[in-house]
């Protein structure tokens, strides 16, 4: 469950990603963590893993929304 530990550490860090590069790296890292947790979830069906994945997905959506920026019209 090393990936679970990494996911919780990432979630607890709660850093602000100021530059675009930091946001891109964070988005990729979150995606990697979610996919890893999903593989474990498929085997164990642990509801705690699902909760962690949901929280990470919400973080990822916020980061990606910020990356895309505001629409021009």
PDB file of N, CA, C and O in Angstrom:
ATOM      1  N   UNK A   1       0.821  -1.203   0.000  1.00  0.00           N
ATOM      2  CA  UNK A   1       0.000   0.000   0.000  1.00  0.00           C
ATOM      3  C   UNK A   1       0.861   1.261   0.000  1.00  0.00           C
ATOM      4  O   UNK A   1       0.497   2.274   0.578  1.00  0.00           O
ATOM      5  N   UNK A   2       1.988   1.182  -0.656  1.00  0.00           N
ATOM      6  CA  UNK A   2       2.886   2.327  -0.758  1.00  0.00           C
ATOM      7  C   UNK A   2       2.232   3.459  -1.536  1.00  0.00           C
ATOM      8  O   UNK A   2       2.403   4.628  -1.203  1.00  0.00           O
ATOM      9  N   UNK A   3       1.456   3.109  -2.548  1.00  0.00           N
ATOM     10  CA  UNK A   3       0.806   4.133  -3.362  1.00  0.00           C
ATOM     11  C   UNK A   3      -0.256   4.880  -2.556  1.00  0.00           C
ATOM     12  O   UNK A   3      -0.458   6.076  -2.739  1.00  0.00           O
ATOM     13  N   UNK A   4      -0.904   4.198  -1.635  1.00  0.00           N
ATOM     14  CA  UNK A   4      -1.883   4.851  -0.767  1.00  0.00           C
ATOM     15  C   UNK A   4      -1.191   5.887   0.112  1.00  0.00           C
ATOM     16  O   UNK A   4      -1.699   6.992   0.297  1.00  0.00           O
ATOM     17  N   UNK A   5      -0.019   5.529   0.614  1.00  0.00           N
ATOM     18  CA  UNK A   5       0.751   6.458   1.437  1.00  0.00           C
ATOM     19  C   UNK A   5       1.133   7.703   0.634  1.00  0.00           C
ATOM     20  O   UNK A   5       1.014   8.829   1.109  1.00  0.00           O
ATOM     21  N   UNK A   6       1.573   7.486  -0.622  1.00  0.00           N
ATOM     22  CA  UNK A   6       1.940   8.604  -1.490  1.00  0.00           C
ATOM     23  C   UNK A   6       0.732   9.489  -1.771  1.00  0.00           C
ATOM     24  O   UNK A   6       0.838  10.719  -1.785  1.00  0.00           O
ATOM     25  N   UNK A   7      -0.417   8.859  -2.001  1.00  0.00           N
ATOM     26  CA  UNK A   7      -1.640   9.614  -2.293  1.00  0.00           C
ATOM     27  C   UNK A   7      -2.037  10.479  -1.104  1.00  0.00           C
ATOM     28  O   UNK A   7      -2.402  11.645  -1.261  1.00  0.00           O
ATOM     29  N   UNK A   8      -1.975   9.906   0.084  1.00  0.00           N
ATOM     30  CA  UNK A   8      -2.336  10.675   1.281  1.00  0.00           C
ATOM     31  C   UNK A   8      -1.346  11.805   1.529  1.00  0.00           C
ATOM     32  O   UNK A   8      -1.742  12.899   1.936  1.00  0.00           O
ATOM     33  N   UNK A   9      -0.072  11.568   1.271  1.00  0.00           N
ATOM     34  CA  UNK A   9       0.932  12.620   1.427  1.00  0.00           C
ATOM     35  C   UNK A   9       0.673  13.759   0.446  1.00  0.00           C
ATOM     36  O   UNK A   9       0.753  14.931   0.807  1.00  0.00           O
ATOM     37  N   UNK A  10       0.352  13.416  -0.800  1.00  0.00           N
ATOM     38  CA  UNK A  10       0.067  14.429  -1.806  1.00  0.00           C
ATOM     39  C   UNK A  10      -1.154  15.248  -1.407  1.00  0.00           C
ATOM     40  O   UNK A  10      -1.170  16.466  -1.534  1.00  0.00           O
ATOM     41  N   UNK A  11      -2.150  14.560  -0.906  1.00  0.00           N
ATOM     42  CA  UNK A  11      -3.388  15.225  -0.496  1.00  0.00           C
ATOM     43  C   UNK A  11      -3.145  16.144   0.696  1.00  0.00           C
ATOM     44  O   UNK A  11      -3.653  17.259   0.752  1.00  0.00           O
ATOM     45  N   UNK A  12      -2.343  15.685   1.647  1.00  0.00           N
ATOM     46  CA  UNK A  12      -2.068  16.466   2.850  1.00  0.00           C
ATOM     47  C   UNK A  12      -1.199  17.685   2.537  1.00  0.00           C
ATOM     48  O   UNK A  12      -1.302  18.709   3.208  1.00  0.00           O
ATOM     49  N   UNK A  13      -0.336  17.575   1.537  1.00  0.00           N
ATOM     50  CA  UNK A  13       0.580  18.673   1.213  1.00  0.00           C
ATOM     51  C   UNK A  13      -0.198  19.931   0.870  1.00  0.00           C
ATOM     52  O   UNK A  13       0.133  21.013   1.345  1.00  0.00           O
ATOM     53  N   UNK A  14      -1.228  19.786   0.045  1.00  0.00           N
ATOM     54  CA  UNK A  14      -2.093  20.917  -0.258  1.00  0.00           C
ATOM     55  C   UNK A  14      -1.360  22.136  -0.759  1.00  0.00           C
ATOM     56  O   UNK A  14      -1.722  23.251  -0.438  1.00  0.00           O
ATOM     57  N   UNK A  15      -0.304  21.935  -1.536  1.00  0.00           N
ATOM     58  CA  UNK A  15       0.462  23.070  -2.021  1.00  0.00           C
ATOM     59  C   UNK A  15      -0.294  23.794  -3.122  1.00  0.00           C
ATOM     60  O   UNK A  15      -1.124  23.219  -3.814  1.00  0.00           O
ATOM     61  N   UNK A  16       0.033  25.060  -3.295  1.00  0.00           N
ATOM     62  CA  UNK A  16      -0.544  25.822  -4.394  1.00  0.00           C
ATOM     63  C   UNK A  16       0.426  25.736  -5.550  1.00  0.00           C
ATOM     64  O   UNK A  16       1.635  25.887  -5.384  1.00  0.00           O
ATOM     65  N   UNK A  17      -0.118  25.478  -6.711  1.00  0.00           N
ATOM     66  CA  UNK A  17       0.704  25.329  -7.891  1.00  0.00           C
ATOM     67  C   UNK A  17       0.670  26.642  -8.656  1.00  0.00           C
ATOM     68  O   UNK A  17      -0.304  26.965  -9.316  1.00  0.00           O
ATOM     69  N   UNK A  18       1.735  27.400  -8.518  1.00  0.00           N
ATOM     70  CA  UNK A  18       1.757  28.753  -9.049  1.00  0.00           C
ATOM     71  C   UNK A  18       2.018  28.772 -10.547  1.00  0.00           C
ATOM     72  O   UNK A  18       1.302  29.421 -11.300  1.00  0.00           O
ATOM     73  N   UNK A  19       3.025  28.055 -10.996  1.00  0.00           N
ATOM     74  CA  UNK A  19       3.362  28.107 -12.413  1.00  0.00           C
ATOM     75  C   UNK A  19       2.598  27.036 -13.188  1.00  0.00           C
ATOM     76  O   UNK A  19       2.137  26.049 -12.629  1.00  0.00           O
ATOM     77  N   UNK A  20       2.521  27.246 -14.473  1.00  0.00           N
ATOM     78  CA  UNK A  20       1.848  26.279 -15.342  1.00  0.00           C
ATOM     79  C   UNK A  20       2.566  24.947 -15.291  1.00  0.00           C
ATOM     80  O   UNK A  20       1.927  23.889 -15.273  1.00  0.00           O
ATOM     81  N   UNK A  21       3.889  24.989 -15.279  1.00  0.00           N
ATOM     82  CA  UNK A  21       4.671  23.758 -15.229  1.00  0.00           C
ATOM     83  C   UNK A  21       4.355  22.957 -13.960  1.00  0.00           C
ATOM     84  O   UNK A  21       4.214  21.730 -14.019  1.00  0.00           O
ATOM     85  N   UNK A  22       4.230  23.625 -12.828  1.00  0.00           N
ATOM     86  CA  UNK A  22       3.892  22.941 -11.569  1.00  0.00           C
ATOM     87  C   UNK A  22       2.514  22.307 -11.657  1.00  0.00           C
ATOM     88  O   UNK A  22       2.302  21.198 -11.166  1.00  0.00           O
ATOM     89  N   UNK A  23       1.585  22.979 -12.301  1.00  0.00           N
ATOM     90  CA  UNK A  23       0.235  22.431 -12.460  1.00  0.00           C
ATOM     91  C   UNK A  23       0.236  21.199 -13.348  1.00  0.00           C
ATOM     92  O   UNK A  23      -0.450  20.218 -13.062  1.00  0.00           O
ATOM     93  N   UNK A  24       1.005  21.242 -14.424  1.00  0.00           N
ATOM     94  CA  UNK A  24       1.084  20.093 -15.329  1.00  0.00           C
ATOM     95  C   UNK A  24       1.675  18.893 -14.608  1.00  0.00           C
ATOM     96  O   UNK A  24       1.151  17.778 -14.687  1.00  0.00           O
ATOM     97  N   UNK A  25       2.756  19.107 -13.886  1.00  0.00           N
ATOM     98  CA  UNK A  25       3.402  18.018 -13.139  1.00  0.00           C
ATOM     99  C   UNK A  25       2.449  17.459 -12.087  1.00  0.00           C
ATOM    100  O   UNK A  25       2.323  16.241 -11.926  1.00  0.00           O
ATOM    101  N   UNK A  26       1.759  18.346 -11.370  1.00  0.00           N
ATOM    102  CA  UNK A  26       0.817  17.910 -10.337  1.00  0.00           C
ATOM    103  C   UNK A  26      -0.325  17.110 -10.947  1.00  0.00           C
ATOM    104  O   UNK A  26      -0.729  16.079 -10.404  1.00  0.00           O
ATOM    105  N   UNK A  27      -0.833  17.559 -12.085  1.00  0.00           N
ATOM    106  CA  UNK A  27      -1.931  16.848 -12.746  1.00  0.00           C
ATOM    107  C   UNK A  27      -1.507  15.448 -13.151  1.00  0.00           C
ATOM    108  O   UNK A  27      -2.247  14.485 -12.966  1.00  0.00           O
ATOM    109  N   UNK A  28      -0.309  15.324 -13.686  1.00  0.00           N
ATOM    110  CA  UNK A  28       0.194  14.009 -14.083  1.00  0.00           C
ATOM    111  C   UNK A  28       0.405  13.100 -12.883  1.00  0.00           C
ATOM    112  O   UNK A  28       0.107  11.904 -12.929  1.00  0.00           O
ATOM    113  N   UNK A  29       0.924  13.674 -11.794  1.00  0.00           N
ATOM    114  CA  UNK A  29       1.169  12.881 -10.592  1.00  0.00           C
ATOM    115  C   UNK A  29      -0.148  12.383 -10.000  1.00  0.00           C
ATOM    116  O   UNK A  29      -0.261  11.220  -9.605  1.00  0.00           O
ATOM    117  N   UNK A  30      -1.142  13.256  -9.941  1.00  0.00           N
ATOM    118  CA  UNK A  30      -2.452  12.867  -9.405  1.00  0.00           C
ATOM    119  C   UNK A  30      -3.065  11.772 -10.269  1.00  0.00           C
ATOM    120  O   UNK A  30      -3.621  10.803  -9.751  1.00  0.00           O
ATOM    121  N   UNK A  31      -2.941  11.910 -11.586  1.00  0.00           N
ATOM    122  CA  UNK A  31      -3.493  10.894 -12.481  1.00  0.00           C
ATOM    123  C   UNK A  31      -2.824   9.547 -12.228  1.00  0.00           C
ATOM    124  O   UNK A  31      -3.500   8.517 -12.153  1.00  0.00           O
ATOM    125  N   UNK A  32      -1.512   9.560 -12.070  1.00  0.00           N
ATOM    126  CA  UNK A  32      -0.767   8.332 -11.796  1.00  0.00           C
ATOM    127  C   UNK A  32      -1.225   7.693 -10.483  1.00  0.00           C
ATOM    128  O   UNK A  32      -1.427   6.477 -10.405  1.00  0.00           O
ATOM    129  N   UNK A  33      -1.421   8.513  -9.461  1.00  0.00           N
ATOM    130  CA  UNK A  33      -1.870   8.006  -8.165  1.00  0.00           C
ATOM    131  C   UNK A  33      -3.277   7.414  -8.263  1.00  0.00           C
ATOM    132  O   UNK A  33      -3.545   6.337  -7.713  1.00  0.00           O
ATOM    133  N   UNK A  34      -4.162   8.101  -8.966  1.00  0.00           N
ATOM    134  CA  UNK A  34      -5.538   7.617  -9.099  1.00  0.00           C
ATOM    135  C   UNK A  34      -5.563   6.275  -9.819  1.00  0.00           C
ATOM    136  O   UNK A  34      -6.260   5.344  -9.397  1.00  0.00           O
ATOM    137  N   UNK A  35      -4.801   6.172 -10.905  1.00  0.00           N
ATOM    138  CA  UNK A  35      -4.791   4.915 -11.656  1.00  0.00           C
ATOM    139  C   UNK A  35      -4.202   3.775 -10.828  1.00  0.00           C
ATOM    140  O   UNK A  35      -4.684   2.644 -10.879  1.00  0.00           O
ATOM    141  N   UNK A  36      -3.168   4.068 -10.039  1.00  0.00           N
ATOM    142  CA  UNK A  36      -2.582   3.047  -9.180  1.00  0.00           C
ATOM    143  C   UNK A  36      -3.556   2.585  -8.103  1.00  0.00           C
ATOM    144  O   UNK A  36      -3.682   1.384  -7.835  1.00  0.00           O
ATOM    145  N   UNK A  37      -4.244   3.548  -7.498  1.00  0.00           N
ATOM    146  CA  UNK A  37      -5.237   3.204  -6.477  1.00  0.00           C
ATOM    147  C   UNK A  37      -6.390   2.415  -7.086  1.00  0.00           C
ATOM    148  O   UNK A  37      -6.933   1.508  -6.460  1.00  0.00           O
ATOM    149  N   UNK A  38      -6.743   2.749  -8.321  1.00  0.00           N
ATOM    150  CA  UNK A  38      -7.827   2.047  -8.991  1.00  0.00           C
ATOM    151  C   UNK A  38      -7.492   0.568  -9.197  1.00  0.00           C
ATOM    152  O   UNK A  38      -8.357  -0.290  -9.035  1.00  0.00           O
ATOM    153  N   UNK A  39      -6.245   0.284  -9.538  1.00  0.00           N
ATOM    154  CA  UNK A  39      -5.836  -1.118  -9.718  1.00  0.00           C
ATOM    155  C   UNK A  39      -5.974  -1.892  -8.406  1.00  0.00           C
ATOM    156  O   UNK A  39      -6.424  -3.032  -8.393  1.00  0.00           O
ATOM    157  N   UNK A  40      -5.592  -1.268  -7.308  1.00  0.00           N
ATOM    158  CA  UNK A  40      -5.717  -1.917  -6.003  1.00  0.00           C
ATOM    159  C   UNK A  40      -7.195  -2.069  -5.643  1.00  0.00           C
ATOM    160  O   UNK A  40      -7.619  -3.102  -5.124  1.00  0.00           O
ATOM    161  N   UNK A  41      -7.991  -1.033  -5.952  1.00  0.00           N
ATOM    162  CA  UNK A  41      -9.416  -1.066  -5.633  1.00  0.00           C
ATOM    163  C   UNK A  41     -10.125  -2.200  -6.370  1.00  0.00           C
ATOM    164  O   UNK A  41     -11.021  -2.836  -5.815  1.00  0.00           O
ATOM    165  N   UNK A  42      -9.732  -2.460  -7.608  1.00  0.00           N
ATOM    166  CA  UNK A  42     -10.356  -3.530  -8.391  1.00  0.00           C
ATOM    167  C   UNK A  42     -10.219  -4.875  -7.684  1.00  0.00           C
ATOM    168  O   UNK A  42     -11.112  -5.716  -7.762  1.00  0.00           O
ATOM    169  N   UNK A  43      -9.110  -5.065  -6.979  1.00  0.00           N
ATOM    170  CA  UNK A  43      -8.869  -6.335  -6.289  1.00  0.00           C
ATOM    171  C   UNK A  43      -9.529  -6.386  -4.916  1.00  0.00           C
ATOM    172  O   UNK A  43     -10.072  -7.410  -4.523  1.00  0.00           O
ATOM    173  N   UNK A  44      -9.465  -5.268  -4.175  1.00  0.00           N
ATOM    174  CA  UNK A  44      -9.889  -5.301  -2.778  1.00  0.00           C
ATOM    175  C   UNK A  44     -11.307  -4.785  -2.539  1.00  0.00           C
ATOM    176  O   UNK A  44     -11.926  -5.148  -1.543  1.00  0.00           O
ATOM    177  N   UNK A  45     -11.797  -3.904  -3.391  1.00  0.00           N
ATOM    178  CA  UNK A  45     -13.116  -3.257  -3.220  1.00  0.00           C
ATOM    179  C   UNK A  45     -13.225  -2.532  -1.874  1.00  0.00           C
ATOM    180  O   UNK A  45     -14.276  -2.483  -1.250  1.00  0.00           O
ATOM    181  N   UNK A  46     -12.105  -1.955  -1.446  1.00  0.00           N
ATOM    182  CA  UNK A  46     -12.054  -1.227  -0.183  1.00  0.00           C
ATOM    183  C   UNK A  46     -12.699   0.156  -0.365  1.00  0.00           C
ATOM    184  O   UNK A  46     -12.225   0.952  -1.169  1.00  0.00           O
ATOM    185  N   UNK A  47     -13.757   0.465   0.397  1.00  0.00           N
ATOM    186  CA  UNK A  47     -14.415   1.771   0.229  1.00  0.00           C
ATOM    187  C   UNK A  47     -13.523   2.957   0.598  1.00  0.00           C
ATOM    188  O   UNK A  47     -13.721   4.062   0.092  1.00  0.00           O
ATOM    189  N   UNK A  48     -12.537   2.757   1.456  1.00  0.00           N
ATOM    190  CA  UNK A  48     -11.617   3.845   1.808  1.00  0.00           C
ATOM    191  C   UNK A  48     -10.813   4.277   0.587  1.00  0.00           C
ATOM    192  O   UNK A  48     -10.555   5.465   0.399  1.00  0.00           O
ATOM    193  N   UNK A  49     -10.427   3.318  -0.240  1.00  0.00           N
ATOM    194  CA  UNK A  49      -9.692   3.649  -1.457  1.00  0.00           C
ATOM    195  C   UNK A  49     -10.547   4.483  -2.390  1.00  0.00           C
ATOM    196  O   UNK A  49     -10.057   5.420  -3.023  1.00  0.00           O
ATOM    197  N   UNK A  50     -11.822   4.144  -2.466  1.00  0.00           N
ATOM    198  CA  UNK A  50     -12.728   4.902  -3.330  1.00  0.00           C
ATOM    199  C   UNK A  50     -12.837   6.347  -2.840  1.00  0.00           C
ATOM    200  O   UNK A  50     -12.828   7.280  -3.639  1.00  0.00           O
ATOM    201  N   UNK A  51     -12.910   6.538  -1.540  1.00  0.00           N
ATOM    202  CA  UNK A  51     -12.981   7.890  -0.990  1.00  0.00           C
ATOM    203  C   UNK A  51     -11.731   8.693  -1.327  1.00  0.00           C
ATOM    204  O   UNK A  51     -11.814   9.866  -1.702  1.00  0.00           O
ATOM    205  N   UNK A  52     -10.572   8.064  -1.205  1.00  0.00           N
ATOM    206  CA  UNK A  52      -9.312   8.739  -1.527  1.00  0.00           C
ATOM    207  C   UNK A  52      -9.286   9.093  -3.010  1.00  0.00           C
ATOM    208  O   UNK A  52      -8.906  10.205  -3.392  1.00  0.00           O
ATOM    209  N   UNK A  53      -9.712   8.162  -3.847  1.00  0.00           N
ATOM    210  CA  UNK A  53      -9.725   8.424  -5.293  1.00  0.00           C
ATOM    211  C   UNK A  53     -10.661   9.586  -5.636  1.00  0.00           C
ATOM    212  O   UNK A  53     -10.356  10.406  -6.495  1.00  0.00           O
ATOM    213  N   UNK A  54     -11.793   9.664  -4.962  1.00  0.00           N
ATOM    214  CA  UNK A  54     -12.732  10.757  -5.217  1.00  0.00           C
ATOM    215  C   UNK A  54     -12.123  12.104  -4.849  1.00  0.00           C
ATOM    216  O   UNK A  54     -12.265  13.083  -5.581  1.00  0.00           O
ATOM    217  N   UNK A  55     -11.451  12.147  -3.700  1.00  0.00           N
ATOM    218  CA  UNK A  55     -10.818  13.404  -3.281  1.00  0.00           C
ATOM    219  C   UNK A  55      -9.705  13.807  -4.239  1.00  0.00           C
ATOM    220  O   UNK A  55      -9.571  14.981  -4.589  1.00  0.00           O
ATOM    221  N   UNK A  56      -8.909  12.835  -4.669  1.00  0.00           N
ATOM    222  CA  UNK A  56      -7.828  13.133  -5.610  1.00  0.00           C
ATOM    223  C   UNK A  56      -8.394  13.579  -6.958  1.00  0.00           C
ATOM    224  O   UNK A  56      -7.832  14.477  -7.605  1.00  0.00           O
ATOM    225  N   UNK A  57      -9.498  12.979  -7.370  1.00  0.00           N
ATOM    226  CA  UNK A  57     -10.118  13.366  -8.629  1.00  0.00           C
ATOM    227  C   UNK A  57     -10.613  14.809  -8.554  1.00  0.00           C
ATOM    228  O   UNK A  57     -10.467  15.566  -9.522  1.00  0.00           O
ATOM    229  N   UNK A  58     -11.149  15.205  -7.427  1.00  0.00           N
ATOM    230  CA  UNK A  58     -11.602  16.587  -7.254  1.00  0.00           C
ATOM    231  C   UNK A  58     -10.415  17.541  -7.343  1.00  0.00           C
ATOM    232  O   UNK A  58     -10.505  18.597  -7.986  1.00  0.00           O
ATOM    233  N   UNK A  59      -9.291  17.166  -6.736  1.00  0.00           N
ATOM    234  CA  UNK A  59      -8.081  17.986  -6.826  1.00  0.00           C
ATOM    235  C   UNK A  59      -7.621  18.091  -8.271  1.00  0.00           C
ATOM    236  O   UNK A  59      -7.266  19.176  -8.741  1.00  0.00           O
ATOM    237  N   UNK A  60      -7.632  16.977  -8.974  1.00  0.00           N
ATOM    238  CA  UNK A  60      -7.184  16.947 -10.368  1.00  0.00           C
ATOM    239  C   UNK A  60      -8.072  17.833 -11.232  1.00  0.00           C
ATOM    240  O   UNK A  60      -7.586  18.570 -12.087  1.00  0.00           O
ATOM    241  N   UNK A  61      -9.370  17.799 -11.001  1.00  0.00           N
ATOM    242  CA  UNK A  61     -10.289  18.621 -11.776  1.00  0.00           C
ATOM    243  C   UNK A  61     -10.033  20.110 -11.553  1.00  0.00           C
ATOM    244  O   UNK A  61     -10.083  20.905 -12.488  1.00  0.00           O
ATOM    245  N   UNK A  62      -9.738  20.482 -10.306  1.00  0.00           N
ATOM    246  CA  UNK A  62      -9.438  21.879 -10.010  1.00  0.00           C
ATOM    247  C   UNK A  62      -8.162  22.320 -10.708  1.00  0.00           C
ATOM    248  O   UNK A  62      -8.084  23.422 -11.256  1.00  0.00           O
ATOM    249  N   UNK A  63      -7.151  21.458 -10.679  1.00  0.00           N
ATOM    250  CA  UNK A  63      -5.877  21.790 -11.323  1.00  0.00           C
ATOM    251  C   UNK A  63      -6.081  21.944 -12.829  1.00  0.00           C
ATOM    252  O   UNK A  63      -5.595  22.901 -13.444  1.00  0.00           O
ATOM    253  N   UNK A  64      -6.821  21.017 -13.425  1.00  0.00           N
ATOM    254  CA  UNK A  64      -7.028  21.063 -14.874  1.00  0.00           C
ATOM    255  C   UNK A  64      -7.900  22.250 -15.286  1.00  0.00           C
ATOM    256  O   UNK A  64      -7.688  22.839 -16.337  1.00  0.00           O
ATOM    257  N   UNK A  65      -8.860  22.605 -14.441  1.00  0.00           N
ATOM    258  CA  UNK A  65      -9.684  23.781 -14.732  1.00  0.00           C
ATOM    259  C   UNK A  65      -8.806  25.023 -14.766  1.00  0.00           C
ATOM    260  O   UNK A  65      -8.935  25.878 -15.635  1.00  0.00           O
ATOM    261  N   UNK A  66      -7.867  25.090 -13.838  1.00  0.00           N
ATOM    262  CA  UNK A  66      -6.952  26.220 -13.781  1.00  0.00           C
ATOM    263  C   UNK A  66      -6.004  26.230 -14.976  1.00  0.00           C
ATOM    264  O   UNK A  66      -5.639  27.289 -15.494  1.00  0.00           O
ATOM    265  N   UNK A  67      -5.620  25.043 -15.434  1.00  0.00           N
ATOM    266  CA  UNK A  67      -4.735  24.953 -16.604  1.00  0.00           C
ATOM    267  C   UNK A  67      -5.419  25.446 -17.874  1.00  0.00           C
ATOM    268  O   UNK A  67      -4.799  26.106 -18.704  1.00  0.00           O
ATOM    269  N   UNK A  68      -6.689  25.101 -18.013  1.00  0.00           N
ATOM    270  CA  UNK A  68      -7.415  25.473 -19.232  1.00  0.00           C
ATOM    271  C   UNK A  68      -7.690  26.965 -19.297  1.00  0.00           C
ATOM    272  O   UNK A  68      -7.800  27.537 -20.374  1.00  0.00           O
ATOM    273  N   UNK A  69      -7.821  27.597 -18.146  1.00  0.00           N
ATOM    274  CA  UNK A  69      -8.067  29.033 -18.121  1.00  0.00           C
ATOM    275  C   UNK A  69      -9.523  29.369 -18.367  1.00  0.00           C
ATOM    276  O   UNK A  69     -10.380  28.494 -18.478  1.00  0.00           O
ATOM    277  N   UNK A  70      -9.782  30.645 -18.483  1.00  0.00           N
ATOM    278  CA  UNK A  70     -11.142  31.112 -18.685  1.00  0.00           C
ATOM    279  C   UNK A  70     -11.451  31.198 -20.171  1.00  0.00           C
ATOM    280  O   UNK A  70     -10.585  31.536 -20.972  1.00  0.00           O
ATOM    281  N   UNK A  71     -12.695  30.943 -20.517  1.00  0.00           N
ATOM    282  CA  UNK A  71     -13.063  31.101 -21.939  1.00  0.00           C
ATOM    283  C   UNK A  71     -13.023  32.572 -22.345  1.00  0.00           C
ATOM    284  O   UNK A  71     -13.248  33.460 -21.522  1.00  0.00           O
ATOM    285  N   UNK A  72     -12.724  32.810 -23.595  1.00  0.00           N
ATOM    286  CA  UNK A  72     -12.579  34.193 -24.060  1.00  0.00           C
ATOM    287  C   UNK A  72     -13.916  34.885 -24.297  1.00  0.00           C
ATOM    288  O   UNK A  72     -13.978  36.094 -24.334  1.00  0.00           O
ATOM    289  N   UNK A  73     -14.975  34.132 -24.501  1.00  0.00           N
ATOM    290  CA  UNK A  73     -16.262  34.790 -24.772  1.00  0.00           C
ATOM    291  C   UNK A  73     -17.209  34.695 -23.613  1.00  0.00           C
ATOM    292  O   UNK A  73     -17.057  34.086 -22.646  1.00  0.00           O
TER     293      UNK A  73
END
